[in-house]
Amino acid sequence: MKLSKLLICLSLGLGFMASATAQTTMRISISTAQNSHQGVAIDTFAKEVEKRTAGRYKVQTFYNGALGGERESIEAVQLGTQALAFSSSGPIPNFVPETKILDVPFLFRDKAHARAVLDGPIGQDLLTKFDAKGFKALAWAENGFRHMTNSKRDVKTPEDLKGLKMRTMENPVHIAAYKGFGIIPTPMAFPEVFTALQQGTVDGQENPLSVIISAKFDQVQKHLTLTGHVYSPCIFVMNKAQFDELSAADKQAFLDAAKEGTKANRARVDEDDAKGVADLRAKGVTVIDTIDKAKFVAALAPVNAEFEKQFGKVALDKIRNYK
Ligand code: EAX
């Protein structure tokens, strides 16, 4: 064999070996603890990506806002300095305004309804809206239904909410809606919330049981009401360019891994919802678990009229009536 041929064979062989063993590491982050519904989502995702790509892709997981809050992590994914993020819908409308409609209060009857909408054509169509903004949205997951906590008083009626200073997500729909309750909204990134509650910068906050428990808000909040005022979706997002570079099979592997992450995430939310109230009561939180929901819905009637104008009654009804 001529030397040049031998060199070509050698370099091809080495190239093959290198690509067979090369490992690309990507980062994914959440703002809650590892031991949470979001932790199981990204841990499952990471494990499944590694398994489904035979170890060619490794996903490093970061918890507790270690890489920043949700808005910062989404920004990093958009820029490509971080490949992946898992976030609540909180800051998402600032990037993909079409998703705003999902944050309308009292839109979903229950988790089964919300999950069906997100997994069906409406949710899947919304995922495609991320493409033009530099993201590949891999799958919807969830936080669950949000409930109100505060350090001042038991909230039994919407009147009890008047004048409470509440931390909200940096979400324009929530901010507008909660004003309708007479709440004084204070938007803030999640990693700052515990300290703000502890120091009394705000009186309260609202989050699903999964978040309240994993963030140990029971240490700084004495009153919880199961208002279930809004469903809180979550999402797996990836930098679009980095997704596009994947082979067709690897793209599918990432999508399937996200689906598995969602399954684990929803199962954990169900578990937290089932035992959360008892857990929190055992920790000394007063829990109002039955409210006259119609009164809370009625309190938001003027705000909802605004939302009907903004989103269109047809689009809202399509979600409300989805079966
Ligand atoms: O995603 O900011 C929030 O209240 C979110 O629900 C929380 O970070 C979990």
mmCIF file of N, CA, C and O and ligand atoms in Angstrom, residues 31-32 37-38 70 87-88 143 146 167 169 188-190 193 205-208 211 232 234, ligand 1:
data_model
loop_
_atom_site.group_PDB
_atom_site.id
_atom_site.type_symbol
_atom_site.label_atom_id
_atom_site.label_comp_id
_atom_site.label_asym_id
_atom_site.label_seq_id
_atom_site.Cartn_x
_atom_site.Cartn_y
_atom_site.Cartn_z
ATOM 1 N N SER A 31 -35.168 26.158 38.357
ATOM 2 C CA SER A 31 -35.071 27.096 39.489
ATOM 3 C C SER A 31 -35.462 26.436 40.804
ATOM 4 O O SER A 31 -35.241 27.007 41.867
ATOM 5 N N THR A 32 -36.046 25.233 40.747
ATOM 6 C CA THR A 32 -36.417 24.546 41.992
ATOM 7 C C THR A 32 -35.349 23.512 42.360
ATOM 8 O O THR A 32 -34.368 23.325 41.631
ATOM 9 N N HIS A 37 -40.667 18.148 41.394
ATOM 10 C CA HIS A 37 -41.282 17.731 40.125
ATOM 11 C C HIS A 37 -40.478 18.205 38.919
ATOM 12 O O HIS A 37 -40.566 17.634 37.845
ATOM 13 N N GLN A 38 -39.715 19.287 39.088
ATOM 14 C CA GLN A 38 -38.868 19.764 37.990
ATOM 15 C C GLN A 38 -37.546 19.001 37.980
ATOM 16 O O GLN A 38 -36.988 18.733 36.920
ATOM 17 N N GLU A 70 -35.307 31.706 35.837
ATOM 18 C CA GLU A 70 -35.872 31.141 34.606
ATOM 19 C C GLU A 70 -35.671 32.067 33.402
ATOM 20 O O GLU A 70 -35.325 31.618 32.323
ATOM 21 N N SER A 87 -38.354 25.395 32.155
ATOM 22 C CA SER A 87 -38.875 26.585 32.831
ATOM 23 C C SER A 87 -40.379 26.519 32.959
ATOM 24 O O SER A 87 -41.053 25.872 32.153
ATOM 25 N N SER A 88 -40.905 27.221 33.945
ATOM 26 C CA SER A 88 -42.344 27.426 33.992
ATOM 27 C C SER A 88 -42.700 28.408 32.876
ATOM 28 O O SER A 88 -41.820 29.011 32.264
ATOM 29 N N ASN A 143 -46.007 22.648 36.173
ATOM 30 C CA ASN A 143 -45.838 22.974 37.585
ATOM 31 C C ASN A 143 -47.075 22.514 38.338
ATOM 32 O O ASN A 143 -46.985 22.100 39.477
ATOM 33 N N ARG A 146 -51.756 26.630 40.585
ATOM 34 C CA ARG A 146 -51.139 27.534 41.562
ATOM 35 C C ARG A 146 -52.124 27.911 42.668
ATOM 36 O O ARG A 146 -53.316 28.100 42.414
ATOM 37 N N ARG A 167 -45.658 38.411 45.725
ATOM 38 C CA ARG A 167 -44.692 38.177 44.652
ATOM 39 C C ARG A 167 -45.420 37.443 43.515
ATOM 40 O O ARG A 167 -46.164 36.496 43.764
ATOM 41 N N MET A 169 -44.849 35.999 39.250
ATOM 42 C CA MET A 169 -43.845 35.726 38.227
ATOM 43 C C MET A 169 -43.762 36.955 37.316
ATOM 44 O O MET A 169 -44.634 37.816 37.336
ATOM 45 N N MET A 188 -40.949 39.179 40.474
ATOM 46 C CA MET A 188 -39.623 38.870 41.032
ATOM 47 C C MET A 188 -39.195 37.498 40.509
ATOM 48 O O MET A 188 -40.041 36.622 40.328
ATOM 49 N N ALA A 189 -37.895 37.310 40.296
ATOM 50 C CA ALA A 189 -37.411 35.999 39.861
ATOM 51 C C ALA A 189 -37.494 35.027 41.036
ATOM 52 O O ALA A 189 -37.328 35.424 42.203
ATOM 53 N N PHE A 190 -37.725 33.768 40.728
ATOM 54 C CA PHE A 190 -37.964 32.772 41.769
ATOM 55 C C PHE A 190 -36.838 32.652 42.808
ATOM 56 O O PHE A 190 -37.120 32.525 43.999
ATOM 57 N N VAL A 193 -37.367 34.646 45.951
ATOM 58 C CA VAL A 193 -38.653 34.648 46.646
ATOM 59 C C VAL A 193 -38.550 34.277 48.125
ATOM 60 O O VAL A 193 -39.135 34.949 48.978
ATOM 61 N N GLN A 205 -47.073 34.824 48.139
ATOM 62 C CA GLN A 205 -46.698 34.381 46.798
ATOM 63 C C GLN A 205 -47.731 33.354 46.378
ATOM 64 O O GLN A 205 -48.575 32.951 47.178
ATOM 65 N N GLU A 206 -47.646 32.918 45.129
ATOM 66 C CA GLU A 206 -48.555 31.848 44.695
ATOM 67 C C GLU A 206 -47.776 30.868 43.852
ATOM 68 O O GLU A 206 -46.946 31.265 43.025
ATOM 69 N N ASN A 207 -47.996 29.587 44.125
ATOM 70 C CA ASN A 207 -47.291 28.519 43.424
ATOM 71 C C ASN A 207 -48.022 27.204 43.669
ATOM 72 O O ASN A 207 -48.785 27.082 44.623
ATOM 73 N N PRO A 208 -47.788 26.213 42.835
ATOM 74 C CA PRO A 208 -48.377 24.895 43.087
ATOM 75 C C PRO A 208 -47.788 24.246 44.350
ATOM 76 O O PRO A 208 -46.694 24.626 44.794
ATOM 77 N N VAL A 211 -44.162 23.208 44.252
ATOM 78 C CA VAL A 211 -43.148 24.254 44.433
ATOM 79 C C VAL A 211 -43.112 24.707 45.891
ATOM 80 O O VAL A 211 -42.042 24.873 46.478
ATOM 81 N N SER A 232 -50.244 26.192 35.700
ATOM 82 C CA SER A 232 -48.887 26.653 35.427
ATOM 83 C C SER A 232 -48.142 25.627 34.579
ATOM 84 O O SER A 232 -47.679 24.615 35.090
ATOM 85 N N CYS A 234 -45.070 24.080 32.235
ATOM 86 C CA CYS A 234 -43.610 24.170 32.135
ATOM 87 C C CYS A 234 -43.227 23.692 30.738
ATOM 88 O O CYS A 234 -44.042 23.097 30.032
HETATM 89 O O1 EAX B 1 -40.931 27.076 38.073
HETATM 90 O O2 EAX B 1 -41.359 31.417 39.486
HETATM 91 C C1 EAX B 1 -42.219 30.627 39.870
HETATM 92 O O3 EAX B 1 -43.039 30.906 40.746
HETATM 93 C C2 EAX B 1 -42.267 29.260 39.283
HETATM 94 O O4 EAX B 1 -43.475 28.661 39.498
HETATM 95 C C3 EAX B 1 -41.171 28.485 39.946
HETATM 96 O O5 EAX B 1 -39.966 29.062 39.615
HETATM 97 C C4 EAX B 1 -41.107 27.085 39.471
#
